[in-house]
Short mmCIF file of N, CA and C in Angstrom, two decimals:
data_model
loop_
_atom_site.label_atom_id
_atom_site.label_comp_id
_atom_site.label_asym_id
_atom_site.label_seq_id
_atom_site.Cartn_x
_atom_site.Cartn_y
_atom_site.Cartn_z
N UNK A 1 0.84 -1.18 0.00
CA UNK A 1 0.00 0.00 0.00
C UNK A 1 0.89 1.24 0.00
N UNK A 2 0.52 2.24 -0.76
CA UNK A 2 1.24 3.51 -0.78
C UNK A 2 0.84 4.35 0.43
N UNK A 3 1.67 5.31 0.74
CA UNK A 3 1.34 6.25 1.81
C UNK A 3 0.22 7.17 1.37
N UNK A 4 -0.44 7.80 2.31
CA UNK A 4 -1.49 8.77 2.05
C UNK A 4 -1.09 10.09 2.70
N UNK A 5 -1.38 11.20 2.05
CA UNK A 5 -1.15 12.50 2.65
C UNK A 5 -2.28 12.75 3.63
N UNK A 6 -1.93 12.92 4.90
CA UNK A 6 -2.94 13.12 5.93
C UNK A 6 -2.84 14.48 6.61
N UNK A 7 -1.70 15.15 6.47
CA UNK A 7 -1.51 16.44 7.13
C UNK A 7 -0.64 17.34 6.27
N UNK A 8 -0.91 18.63 6.34
CA UNK A 8 -0.07 19.65 5.73
C UNK A 8 0.33 20.59 6.84
N UNK A 9 1.62 20.88 6.97
CA UNK A 9 2.10 21.76 8.03
C UNK A 9 2.60 23.07 7.43
N UNK A 10 2.23 24.16 8.08
CA UNK A 10 2.60 25.49 7.62
C UNK A 10 3.29 26.22 8.77
N UNK A 11 4.52 26.68 8.54
CA UNK A 11 5.21 27.50 9.52
C UNK A 11 4.65 28.91 9.46
N UNK A 12 4.53 29.55 10.61
CA UNK A 12 3.96 30.89 10.64
C UNK A 12 4.36 31.60 11.92
N UNK A 13 4.06 32.91 11.98
CA UNK A 13 4.32 33.68 13.19
C UNK A 13 3.15 33.61 14.16
N UNK A 14 1.93 33.58 13.67
CA UNK A 14 0.75 33.61 14.53
C UNK A 14 -0.18 32.45 14.13
N UNK A 15 0.01 31.32 14.76
CA UNK A 15 -0.74 30.11 14.41
C UNK A 15 -2.25 30.30 14.60
N UNK A 16 -2.64 30.99 15.65
CA UNK A 16 -4.07 31.21 15.89
C UNK A 16 -4.70 32.04 14.77
N UNK A 17 -4.04 33.12 14.40
CA UNK A 17 -4.57 34.01 13.37
C UNK A 17 -4.65 33.31 12.02
N UNK A 18 -3.59 32.59 11.65
CA UNK A 18 -3.58 31.93 10.34
C UNK A 18 -4.59 30.78 10.31
N UNK A 19 -4.72 30.04 11.40
CA UNK A 19 -5.72 28.97 11.47
C UNK A 19 -7.13 29.55 11.35
N UNK A 20 -7.38 30.67 12.04
CA UNK A 20 -8.71 31.30 11.96
C UNK A 20 -9.00 31.77 10.53
N UNK A 21 -8.00 32.33 9.85
CA UNK A 21 -8.17 32.77 8.47
C UNK A 21 -8.55 31.59 7.58
N UNK A 22 -7.77 30.50 7.64
CA UNK A 22 -8.04 29.35 6.76
C UNK A 22 -9.33 28.64 7.15
N UNK A 23 -9.70 28.62 8.43
CA UNK A 23 -11.00 28.07 8.82
C UNK A 23 -12.12 28.86 8.15
N UNK A 24 -12.00 30.18 8.15
CA UNK A 24 -13.02 31.02 7.53
C UNK A 24 -13.06 30.83 6.01
N UNK A 25 -11.90 30.72 5.38
CA UNK A 25 -11.85 30.52 3.92
C UNK A 25 -12.48 29.19 3.54
N UNK A 26 -12.11 28.12 4.26
CA UNK A 26 -12.51 26.77 3.89
C UNK A 26 -13.79 26.27 4.58
N UNK A 27 -14.25 26.97 5.59
CA UNK A 27 -15.40 26.47 6.36
C UNK A 27 -15.01 25.31 7.25
N UNK A 28 -13.76 25.27 7.70
CA UNK A 28 -13.25 24.20 8.55
C UNK A 28 -13.34 24.61 10.02
N UNK A 29 -12.91 23.70 10.90
CA UNK A 29 -12.94 23.92 12.34
C UNK A 29 -11.58 23.59 12.95
N UNK A 30 -11.30 24.19 14.09
CA UNK A 30 -10.09 23.85 14.86
C UNK A 30 -10.34 22.53 15.55
N UNK A 31 -9.44 21.57 15.35
CA UNK A 31 -9.60 20.26 15.98
C UNK A 31 -8.54 19.98 17.05
N UNK A 32 -7.50 20.81 17.09
CA UNK A 32 -6.47 20.68 18.13
C UNK A 32 -5.84 22.05 18.31
N UNK A 33 -5.61 22.41 19.57
CA UNK A 33 -4.99 23.70 19.85
C UNK A 33 -4.10 23.57 21.06
N UNK A 34 -2.88 24.05 20.91
CA UNK A 34 -1.97 24.22 22.03
C UNK A 34 -1.14 25.46 21.71
N UNK A 35 -0.46 26.03 22.67
CA UNK A 35 0.30 27.25 22.37
C UNK A 35 1.27 27.03 21.20
N UNK A 36 1.11 27.87 20.18
CA UNK A 36 2.02 27.81 19.02
C UNK A 36 1.72 26.73 18.01
N UNK A 37 0.65 25.96 18.19
CA UNK A 37 0.32 24.89 17.25
C UNK A 37 -1.20 24.71 17.18
N UNK A 38 -1.73 24.84 15.96
CA UNK A 38 -3.17 24.70 15.77
C UNK A 38 -3.40 23.77 14.58
N UNK A 39 -4.31 22.81 14.75
CA UNK A 39 -4.69 21.91 13.66
C UNK A 39 -6.13 22.22 13.28
N UNK A 40 -6.38 22.32 11.96
CA UNK A 40 -7.74 22.52 11.47
C UNK A 40 -8.09 21.38 10.52
N UNK A 41 -9.40 21.13 10.40
CA UNK A 41 -9.88 20.04 9.54
C UNK A 41 -11.28 20.36 9.06
N UNK A 42 -11.72 19.59 8.09
CA UNK A 42 -13.07 19.80 7.56
C UNK A 42 -14.13 19.38 8.57
N UNK A 43 -13.78 18.51 9.50
CA UNK A 43 -14.70 18.05 10.55
C UNK A 43 -13.88 17.50 11.70
N UNK A 44 -14.45 17.48 12.91
CA UNK A 44 -13.71 16.88 14.03
C UNK A 44 -13.36 15.42 13.71
N UNK A 45 -12.16 15.00 14.11
CA UNK A 45 -11.71 13.66 13.75
C UNK A 45 -12.40 12.55 14.54
N UNK A 46 -12.60 11.45 13.89
CA UNK A 46 -13.02 10.19 14.50
C UNK A 46 -11.94 9.21 14.06
N UNK A 47 -11.07 8.81 14.99
CA UNK A 47 -9.89 8.03 14.62
C UNK A 47 -10.21 6.75 13.85
N UNK A 48 -11.24 6.03 14.26
CA UNK A 48 -11.58 4.78 13.57
C UNK A 48 -12.05 5.06 12.14
N UNK A 49 -12.87 6.09 11.97
CA UNK A 49 -13.36 6.45 10.63
C UNK A 49 -12.20 6.95 9.77
N UNK A 50 -11.29 7.73 10.37
CA UNK A 50 -10.14 8.24 9.62
C UNK A 50 -9.26 7.09 9.15
N UNK A 51 -8.98 6.13 10.02
CA UNK A 51 -8.15 4.99 9.63
C UNK A 51 -8.78 4.24 8.46
N UNK A 52 -10.07 3.99 8.52
CA UNK A 52 -10.75 3.29 7.44
C UNK A 52 -10.69 4.11 6.15
N UNK A 53 -10.90 5.40 6.24
CA UNK A 53 -10.84 6.27 5.06
C UNK A 53 -9.44 6.28 4.46
N UNK A 54 -8.42 6.40 5.31
CA UNK A 54 -7.04 6.42 4.82
C UNK A 54 -6.68 5.11 4.15
N UNK A 55 -7.15 4.00 4.68
CA UNK A 55 -6.85 2.70 4.07
C UNK A 55 -7.54 2.52 2.73
N UNK A 56 -8.70 3.17 2.55
CA UNK A 56 -9.47 2.93 1.32
C UNK A 56 -9.13 3.91 0.20
N UNK A 57 -8.41 4.98 0.48
CA UNK A 57 -8.07 5.91 -0.58
C UNK A 57 -7.70 7.27 -0.04
N UNK A 58 -7.53 8.24 -0.92
CA UNK A 58 -7.13 9.57 -0.49
C UNK A 58 -8.17 10.21 0.43
N UNK A 59 -7.68 11.01 1.35
CA UNK A 59 -8.54 11.75 2.27
C UNK A 59 -8.15 13.23 2.20
N UNK A 60 -9.02 14.08 2.66
CA UNK A 60 -8.70 15.50 2.76
C UNK A 60 -7.75 15.65 3.95
N UNK A 61 -6.54 16.15 3.72
CA UNK A 61 -5.60 16.28 4.84
C UNK A 61 -6.03 17.39 5.80
N UNK A 62 -5.60 17.25 7.05
CA UNK A 62 -5.76 18.34 8.00
C UNK A 62 -4.61 19.31 7.77
N UNK A 63 -4.71 20.50 8.35
CA UNK A 63 -3.65 21.50 8.24
C UNK A 63 -3.18 21.88 9.64
N UNK A 64 -1.86 21.88 9.82
CA UNK A 64 -1.25 22.32 11.07
C UNK A 64 -0.58 23.66 10.83
N UNK A 65 -0.74 24.58 11.76
CA UNK A 65 -0.07 25.86 11.73
C UNK A 65 0.85 25.91 12.95
N UNK A 66 2.16 25.97 12.69
CA UNK A 66 3.15 25.91 13.75
C UNK A 66 3.91 27.23 13.82
N UNK A 67 3.96 27.81 15.01
CA UNK A 67 4.66 29.06 15.21
C UNK A 67 6.16 28.85 15.10
N UNK A 68 6.83 29.69 14.30
CA UNK A 68 8.28 29.67 14.17
C UNK A 68 8.78 31.11 14.26
N UNK A 69 10.02 31.32 14.68
CA UNK A 69 10.52 32.70 14.82
C UNK A 69 10.96 33.33 13.49
N UNK A 70 11.28 32.54 12.48
CA UNK A 70 11.81 33.08 11.23
C UNK A 70 10.73 33.78 10.40
N UNK A 71 11.12 34.81 9.68
CA UNK A 71 10.23 35.49 8.74
C UNK A 71 10.17 34.74 7.43
N UNK A 72 9.08 34.92 6.69
CA UNK A 72 8.99 34.45 5.31
C UNK A 72 9.85 35.40 4.49
N UNK A 73 10.80 34.86 3.74
CA UNK A 73 11.73 35.73 3.02
C UNK A 73 11.69 35.56 1.50
N UNK A 74 10.91 34.61 1.00
CA UNK A 74 10.86 34.38 -0.45
C UNK A 74 9.49 33.85 -0.82
N UNK A 75 9.27 33.72 -2.12
CA UNK A 75 8.03 33.13 -2.62
C UNK A 75 7.89 31.72 -2.06
N UNK A 76 6.65 31.34 -1.74
CA UNK A 76 6.42 29.99 -1.21
C UNK A 76 6.93 28.93 -2.19
N UNK A 77 7.37 27.82 -1.67
CA UNK A 77 7.71 26.66 -2.50
C UNK A 77 6.46 25.86 -2.82
N UNK A 78 5.45 25.99 -2.00
CA UNK A 78 4.18 25.30 -2.19
C UNK A 78 3.08 26.29 -1.84
N UNK A 79 1.98 26.22 -2.55
CA UNK A 79 0.86 27.08 -2.19
C UNK A 79 -0.43 26.32 -2.42
N UNK A 80 -1.49 26.87 -1.85
CA UNK A 80 -2.80 26.25 -1.93
C UNK A 80 -3.60 26.87 -3.07
N UNK A 81 -4.44 26.08 -3.68
CA UNK A 81 -5.42 26.56 -4.65
C UNK A 81 -6.79 26.25 -4.07
N UNK A 82 -7.70 27.21 -4.13
CA UNK A 82 -9.07 27.00 -3.68
C UNK A 82 -10.01 27.25 -4.85
N UNK A 83 -11.10 26.51 -4.89
CA UNK A 83 -12.10 26.64 -5.94
C UNK A 83 -13.45 26.97 -5.32
N UNK A 84 -14.06 28.09 -5.69
CA UNK A 84 -15.39 28.40 -5.18
C UNK A 84 -16.38 27.31 -5.59
N UNK A 85 -17.29 26.97 -4.69
CA UNK A 85 -18.26 25.91 -5.00
C UNK A 85 -19.70 26.39 -5.04
N UNK A 86 -19.95 27.63 -4.58
CA UNK A 86 -21.34 28.10 -4.61
C UNK A 86 -21.49 29.56 -5.01
N UNK A 87 -20.40 30.20 -5.41
CA UNK A 87 -20.42 31.60 -5.87
C UNK A 87 -19.44 31.74 -7.03
N UNK A 88 -19.47 32.89 -7.66
CA UNK A 88 -18.52 33.16 -8.74
C UNK A 88 -17.11 33.33 -8.19
N UNK A 89 -16.13 33.22 -9.06
CA UNK A 89 -14.75 33.44 -8.66
C UNK A 89 -14.58 34.86 -8.11
N UNK A 90 -15.17 35.82 -8.77
CA UNK A 90 -15.03 37.21 -8.33
C UNK A 90 -15.62 37.41 -6.93
N UNK A 91 -16.80 36.83 -6.68
CA UNK A 91 -17.42 36.95 -5.36
C UNK A 91 -16.56 36.29 -4.28
N UNK A 92 -15.97 35.14 -4.61
CA UNK A 92 -15.12 34.45 -3.63
C UNK A 92 -13.86 35.25 -3.36
N UNK A 93 -13.27 35.84 -4.38
CA UNK A 93 -12.09 36.68 -4.16
C UNK A 93 -12.44 37.82 -3.20
N UNK A 94 -13.55 38.48 -3.42
CA UNK A 94 -13.96 39.58 -2.55
C UNK A 94 -14.20 39.10 -1.12
N UNK A 95 -14.82 37.93 -0.96
CA UNK A 95 -15.07 37.38 0.38
C UNK A 95 -13.75 37.11 1.10
N UNK A 96 -12.80 36.52 0.39
CA UNK A 96 -11.52 36.17 1.01
C UNK A 96 -10.70 37.43 1.31
N UNK A 97 -10.78 38.43 0.44
CA UNK A 97 -10.11 39.71 0.74
C UNK A 97 -10.68 40.32 2.02
N UNK A 98 -11.99 40.22 2.21
CA UNK A 98 -12.63 40.76 3.41
C UNK A 98 -12.20 40.00 4.67
N UNK A 99 -11.76 38.75 4.51
CA UNK A 99 -11.28 37.95 5.65
C UNK A 99 -9.85 38.30 6.04
N UNK A 100 -9.17 39.10 5.21
CA UNK A 100 -7.80 39.51 5.56
C UNK A 100 -6.74 39.18 4.53
N UNK A 101 -7.12 38.58 3.43
CA UNK A 101 -6.15 38.33 2.36
C UNK A 101 -5.83 39.63 1.63
N UNK A 102 -4.76 39.63 0.86
CA UNK A 102 -4.41 40.76 0.01
C UNK A 102 -4.12 40.21 -1.39
N UNK A 103 -4.20 41.08 -2.38
CA UNK A 103 -3.83 40.67 -3.74
C UNK A 103 -2.31 40.55 -3.79
N UNK A 104 -1.83 39.58 -4.57
CA UNK A 104 -0.39 39.34 -4.68
C UNK A 104 0.03 39.37 -6.14
N UNK A 105 1.14 40.01 -6.40
CA UNK A 105 1.70 40.07 -7.74
C UNK A 105 2.91 39.16 -7.79
N UNK A 106 2.78 38.08 -8.53
CA UNK A 106 3.91 37.15 -8.70
C UNK A 106 4.32 37.10 -10.17
N UNK A 107 3.98 38.15 -10.90
CA UNK A 107 4.34 38.23 -12.31
C UNK A 107 3.23 37.81 -13.25
N UNK A 108 1.99 37.85 -12.81
CA UNK A 108 0.87 37.48 -13.67
C UNK A 108 0.79 38.44 -14.87
N UNK A 109 0.20 37.93 -15.96
CA UNK A 109 0.02 38.76 -17.16
C UNK A 109 -1.33 39.46 -17.16
N UNK A 110 -2.26 38.98 -16.35
CA UNK A 110 -3.61 39.50 -16.38
C UNK A 110 -4.54 38.64 -17.21
N UNK A 111 -3.97 37.67 -17.91
CA UNK A 111 -4.76 36.76 -18.74
C UNK A 111 -5.06 35.44 -18.05
N UNK A 112 -4.57 35.26 -16.84
CA UNK A 112 -4.75 34.00 -16.12
C UNK A 112 -6.21 33.78 -15.75
N UNK A 113 -6.56 32.52 -15.60
CA UNK A 113 -7.92 32.18 -15.18
C UNK A 113 -8.03 32.12 -13.66
N UNK A 114 -6.97 32.38 -12.96
CA UNK A 114 -6.95 32.34 -11.50
C UNK A 114 -6.56 33.72 -10.97
N UNK A 115 -6.83 33.93 -9.69
CA UNK A 115 -6.46 35.16 -9.01
C UNK A 115 -5.50 34.80 -7.89
N UNK A 116 -4.37 35.50 -7.82
CA UNK A 116 -3.37 35.25 -6.78
C UNK A 116 -3.62 36.19 -5.61
N UNK A 117 -3.74 35.59 -4.43
CA UNK A 117 -3.90 36.32 -3.19
C UNK A 117 -2.80 35.89 -2.23
N UNK A 118 -2.67 36.61 -1.13
CA UNK A 118 -1.75 36.23 -0.05
C UNK A 118 -2.54 36.20 1.25
N UNK A 119 -2.27 35.19 2.08
CA UNK A 119 -2.94 35.11 3.38
C UNK A 119 -2.36 36.18 4.31
N UNK A 120 -2.85 36.30 5.54
CA UNK A 120 -2.38 37.36 6.42
C UNK A 120 -0.88 37.34 6.73
N UNK A 121 -0.19 36.23 6.45
CA UNK A 121 1.25 36.19 6.68
C UNK A 121 2.04 36.27 5.38
N UNK A 122 1.35 36.54 4.27
CA UNK A 122 2.05 36.74 2.99
C UNK A 122 2.24 35.50 2.15
N UNK A 123 1.66 34.37 2.54
CA UNK A 123 1.77 33.14 1.76
C UNK A 123 0.81 33.21 0.58
N UNK A 124 1.35 33.09 -0.63
CA UNK A 124 0.51 33.18 -1.82
C UNK A 124 -0.36 31.95 -1.99
N UNK A 125 -1.57 32.16 -2.51
CA UNK A 125 -2.46 31.07 -2.89
C UNK A 125 -3.33 31.58 -4.02
N UNK A 126 -3.98 30.66 -4.72
CA UNK A 126 -4.79 31.05 -5.88
C UNK A 126 -6.25 30.70 -5.66
N UNK A 127 -7.12 31.57 -6.17
CA UNK A 127 -8.54 31.29 -6.25
C UNK A 127 -8.79 30.91 -7.71
N UNK A 128 -9.16 29.66 -7.93
CA UNK A 128 -9.35 29.14 -9.28
C UNK A 128 -10.76 29.43 -9.77
N UNK A 129 -11.07 28.92 -10.94
CA UNK A 129 -12.41 29.11 -11.50
C UNK A 129 -13.46 28.53 -10.57
N UNK A 130 -14.66 29.06 -10.65
CA UNK A 130 -15.75 28.59 -9.81
C UNK A 130 -16.27 27.25 -10.33
N UNK A 131 -16.60 26.37 -9.40
CA UNK A 131 -17.22 25.10 -9.73
C UNK A 131 -18.74 25.15 -9.54
N UNK A 132 -19.25 26.33 -9.15
CA UNK A 132 -20.68 26.49 -8.89
C UNK A 132 -21.47 26.40 -10.18
N UNK A 133 -22.64 25.74 -10.13
CA UNK A 133 -23.49 25.71 -11.31
C UNK A 133 -23.76 27.12 -11.84
N UNK A 134 -23.63 27.28 -13.14
CA UNK A 134 -23.82 28.58 -13.75
C UNK A 134 -22.57 29.43 -13.79
N UNK A 135 -21.52 29.03 -13.07
CA UNK A 135 -20.26 29.78 -13.04
C UNK A 135 -19.11 28.96 -13.59
N UNK A 136 -19.29 27.67 -13.79
CA UNK A 136 -18.22 26.76 -14.20
C UNK A 136 -17.86 26.99 -15.65
N UNK A 137 -16.59 27.12 -15.92
CA UNK A 137 -16.11 27.18 -17.31
C UNK A 137 -14.67 26.69 -17.33
N UNK A 138 -14.25 26.17 -18.47
CA UNK A 138 -12.86 25.70 -18.60
C UNK A 138 -11.98 26.76 -19.17
#
């Protein structure tokens, strides 16, 4: 059996703030909290159900936000892409900007089908095309 991705860890200065931002963006909840470390997930974990799900195929990984003293000094090596599921891409961009994101310029031409934003700590991510009925296009 191959391994499964079950967690994504993100270094940050303020784990509580970044976890709250991503919970609001994704509609997730905090499932573990201790000073300097916060885990979020789509739903509270049930270990037996998680084990069965992991054995049967890919699962949605949880996200850990871990406080570190170092600053972000370069473009991320990895970033997240999110797809709106019930609104237009433009409406989702505006919602996420209101949550504390900012627009990010990473050299886009303006012809891209995605919008680049940065979370409250400057980590770039993209809002892709909407998957909502009436908004979906390739």
